[in-house]
Amino acid sequence: MITNIEELYTAFEKFMDQRRWWDTDNKWEILLGAILVQNTNWRNVDYALFNLKAATDFLPTKILQLSEDQLQEMVRPSGFYKAKSATILRLLRWFSAFDFDLKKIAAMDFEELRKELLAIKGIGEETADVLLVYVFGKSTFVADKYAQRLFSKMGFEVSGYKQLKSKIDWPTEMNSIKAQNLHGWIVAYGQVYLKNDSQWQQGPLKRFKLKLNS
């Protein structure tokens, strides 16, 4: 297990800005973005979100009133538009069972909520964790590609999302805000310093050591 996540957080805190990763307070916009960003970049997602905002103002009830063809056309810029529109509809229909009450859902047990999200076709491990952290205010580690590359550079052999996440000893002191910060910092760091070995050697974390126990 990797036991010094708090030390990694403190190391990041010394040189990273305390900026918000999502430039919005709208939980529905975050939820839609988390699905649309799968296998694409944020520029494409922005086009799709612009379309959805203009037509629905991100209101889930309005999105569910759209025809399948209408929704597909709106999210087309993000790629894989048929699969993503279907995932959005399945997820929002799941929310409808809770009367779209985010607080009610957030009050669920963490493991139960994660299990329910993963049971929705199109919601994978990473998307589920992003929703838990950013939409429902839960605290967990998002073991995305940037995290996998970072930990690999730090000497931990990574073989995928589940494997890395299962090896993280997540501190109880890490609340949802810290979970958001750490995820955002890892992505921002990766975009600069994980491009190649030369960039890695210029980064402030090149000497950071992970602490492991069996």
Coordinates of C-alpha atoms in Angstrom, one line a residue:
M1 CA 0.0 0.0 0.0
I2 CA 1.1 3.6 -0.7
T3 CA 0.9 5.2 2.7
N4 CA 2.1 8.9 2.3
I5 CA -0.7 10.5 0.2
E6 CA -0.9 13.3 2.7
E7 CA 2.8 14.0 2.2
L8 CA 2.2 14.1 -1.6
Y9 CA -0.6 16.5 -1.0
T10 CA 1.6 18.8 1.1
A11 CA 4.3 18.6 -1.6
F12 CA 1.9 19.8 -4.2
E13 CA 0.5 22.4 -2.0
K14 CA 3.9 24.1 -1.8
F15 CA 4.0 25.0 -5.5
M16 CA 0.5 24.6 -7.0
D17 CA -2.2 27.3 -7.0
Q18 CA -5.3 26.6 -5.0
R19 CA -7.4 27.0 -8.1
R20 CA -10.6 25.2 -8.7
W21 CA -10.5 22.4 -11.2
W22 CA -14.1 22.9 -12.5
D23 CA -14.9 26.5 -13.3
T24 CA -18.5 26.1 -12.3
D25 CA -20.8 25.5 -9.3
N26 CA -23.4 23.7 -11.4
K27 CA -23.3 20.1 -10.4
W28 CA -25.3 19.1 -13.5
E29 CA -22.8 20.7 -15.8
I30 CA -20.0 18.9 -14.0
L31 CA -21.9 15.6 -14.3
L32 CA -22.4 16.1 -18.0
G33 CA -18.8 17.1 -18.5
A34 CA -17.6 14.0 -16.7
I35 CA -19.3 11.8 -19.3
L36 CA -18.6 13.9 -22.3
V37 CA -14.8 14.1 -21.6
Q38 CA -14.4 10.4 -22.0
N39 CA -11.9 9.7 -24.8
T40 CA -11.7 13.3 -26.0
N41 CA -10.4 16.7 -24.9
W42 CA -12.0 19.6 -23.2
R43 CA -12.2 21.8 -26.3
N44 CA -14.6 19.3 -27.8
V45 CA -16.5 19.0 -24.5
D46 CA -17.0 22.8 -24.4
Y47 CA -18.8 22.7 -27.7
A48 CA -21.1 20.0 -26.5
L49 CA -21.7 21.8 -23.2
F50 CA -22.5 25.0 -25.0
N51 CA -25.2 23.2 -27.0
L52 CA -26.7 21.7 -23.9
K53 CA -26.7 24.9 -22.0
A54 CA -28.4 26.8 -24.8
A55 CA -31.1 24.2 -25.1
T56 CA -31.7 23.0 -21.6
D57 CA -29.6 25.2 -19.2
F58 CA -28.3 21.8 -17.9
L59 CA -31.7 21.1 -16.2
P60 CA -32.0 17.3 -16.1
T61 CA -35.7 17.3 -16.6
K62 CA -35.3 19.3 -19.8
I63 CA -32.5 17.0 -21.1
L64 CA -34.8 14.0 -20.6
Q65 CA -37.5 15.7 -22.7
L66 CA -35.1 15.8 -25.7
S67 CA -35.5 13.2 -28.3
E68 CA -32.6 10.8 -28.8
D69 CA -31.7 12.4 -32.1
Q70 CA -31.7 15.9 -30.5
L71 CA -29.4 14.9 -27.7
Q72 CA -27.1 13.0 -30.0
E73 CA -26.7 16.1 -32.2
M74 CA -25.9 18.3 -29.2
V75 CA -23.2 16.1 -27.8
R76 CA -21.8 15.2 -31.3
P77 CA -18.7 17.5 -30.9
S78 CA -17.5 15.4 -28.0
G79 CA -17.2 12.3 -30.1
F80 CA -18.8 8.8 -29.5
Y81 CA -22.0 10.8 -29.4
K82 CA -24.4 7.9 -29.6
A83 CA -22.8 6.1 -26.6
K84 CA -22.4 9.3 -24.6
S85 CA -26.0 10.4 -25.1
A86 CA -27.2 7.0 -24.1
T87 CA -25.1 7.1 -20.9
I88 CA -26.4 10.6 -20.1
L89 CA -30.0 9.4 -20.4
R90 CA -29.4 6.3 -18.3
L91 CA -27.7 8.3 -15.6
L92 CA -30.4 11.0 -15.5
R93 CA -33.2 8.4 -15.4
W94 CA -31.4 6.9 -12.4
F95 CA -31.4 10.4 -10.8
S96 CA -35.1 10.7 -11.5
A97 CA -35.7 7.8 -9.1
F98 CA -34.4 10.2 -6.4
D99 CA -36.4 13.2 -7.7
F100 CA -33.0 14.7 -8.8
D101 CA -32.2 15.4 -5.2
L102 CA -28.4 15.5 -5.1
K103 CA -28.3 15.9 -1.3
K104 CA -30.4 12.8 -0.8
I105 CA -28.1 10.8 -3.0
A106 CA -25.0 12.2 -1.4
A107 CA -26.3 11.0 2.0
M108 CA -26.0 7.4 0.8
D109 CA -23.2 5.2 2.0
F110 CA -20.0 5.7 -0.1
E111 CA -19.6 2.1 -1.2
E112 CA -23.3 1.7 -1.9
L113 CA -23.4 4.8 -4.0
R114 CA -20.2 3.9 -5.9
K115 CA -21.7 0.4 -6.6
E116 CA -24.9 1.9 -8.0
L117 CA -23.0 4.3 -10.2
L118 CA -20.9 1.5 -11.6
A119 CA -24.0 -0.5 -12.4
I120 CA -25.1 2.2 -14.9
K121 CA -23.9 1.2 -18.4
G122 CA -21.3 3.7 -19.6
I123 CA -20.1 4.8 -16.1
G124 CA -16.7 3.3 -15.5
E125 CA -14.4 3.5 -12.5
E126 CA -12.9 6.9 -13.3
T127 CA -16.2 8.6 -14.1
A128 CA -17.8 7.1 -11.0
D129 CA -15.0 8.5 -8.8
V130 CA -15.1 11.9 -10.5
L131 CA -18.9 12.1 -9.8
L132 CA -18.4 11.0 -6.2
V133 CA -15.7 13.7 -5.6
Y134 CA -17.1 16.6 -7.6
V135 CA -20.9 16.1 -7.6
F136 CA -21.6 14.3 -4.3
G137 CA -18.8 15.7 -2.1
K138 CA -17.3 12.4 -1.3
S139 CA -13.6 11.8 -0.7
T140 CA -11.7 9.3 -2.8
F141 CA -8.6 8.9 -5.0
V142 CA -9.1 9.4 -8.8
A143 CA -6.5 7.0 -10.3
D144 CA -6.7 8.4 -13.8
K145 CA -4.1 8.2 -16.5
Y146 CA -2.1 11.2 -15.1
A147 CA -2.1 9.6 -11.7
Q148 CA -0.9 6.3 -13.2
R149 CA 1.9 8.0 -15.1
L150 CA 2.9 10.1 -12.0
F151 CA 3.1 7.1 -9.7
S152 CA 4.9 5.1 -12.3
K153 CA 7.5 7.8 -12.6
M154 CA 7.9 7.7 -8.8
G155 CA 8.8 4.0 -9.0
F156 CA 5.4 2.3 -8.4
E157 CA 4.6 -0.3 -11.0
V158 CA 1.1 0.6 -12.3
S159 CA -1.1 -1.8 -14.4
G160 CA -4.3 0.1 -14.6
Y161 CA -7.0 2.1 -12.7
K162 CA -8.2 -0.6 -10.4
Q163 CA -4.8 -1.8 -9.4
L164 CA -3.5 1.7 -8.5
K165 CA -6.6 2.7 -6.6
S166 CA -6.5 -0.6 -4.6
K167 CA -3.0 0.2 -3.5
I168 CA -3.8 3.7 -2.2
D169 CA -4.1 4.0 1.6
W170 CA -6.5 7.0 1.5
P171 CA -6.2 9.1 4.6
T172 CA -9.4 9.9 6.6
E173 CA -8.1 13.5 6.8
M174 CA -8.5 13.9 3.1
N175 CA -11.9 15.6 2.7
S176 CA -13.7 16.1 -0.6
I177 CA -12.0 19.5 -1.2
K178 CA -8.6 18.0 -0.7
A179 CA -9.6 15.1 -3.0
Q180 CA -10.6 17.7 -5.7
N181 CA -7.4 19.6 -5.2
L182 CA -5.1 16.5 -5.5
H183 CA -6.9 15.3 -8.6
G184 CA -6.7 18.7 -10.3
W185 CA -3.0 19.1 -9.3
I186 CA -2.0 15.7 -10.6
V187 CA -3.7 16.5 -14.0
A188 CA -2.2 19.9 -14.2
Y189 CA 1.3 18.6 -13.2
G190 CA 1.0 15.8 -15.7
Q191 CA 0.2 18.1 -18.6
V192 CA 3.5 19.8 -18.0
Y193 CA 5.9 17.4 -16.5
L194 CA 4.8 13.9 -17.6
K195 CA 5.2 14.5 -21.4
N196 CA 8.7 13.0 -21.5
D197 CA 11.7 12.2 -19.3
S198 CA 13.3 15.6 -19.9
Q199 CA 10.2 17.4 -18.6
W200 CA 10.0 15.0 -15.6
Q201 CA 13.5 15.9 -14.6
Q202 CA 12.6 19.6 -14.5
G203 CA 9.6 19.0 -12.2
P204 CA 9.6 19.8 -8.5
L205 CA 8.4 16.2 -7.7
K206 CA 11.2 14.4 -9.4
R207 CA 12.7 13.4 -6.0
F208 CA 9.5 12.7 -4.2
K209 CA 9.5 9.2 -2.7
L210 CA 6.4 7.1 -2.2
K211 CA 6.2 5.1 1.0
L212 CA 5.1 1.5 0.6
N213 CA 4.1 -1.3 2.9
S214 CA 3.1 -4.8 2.1

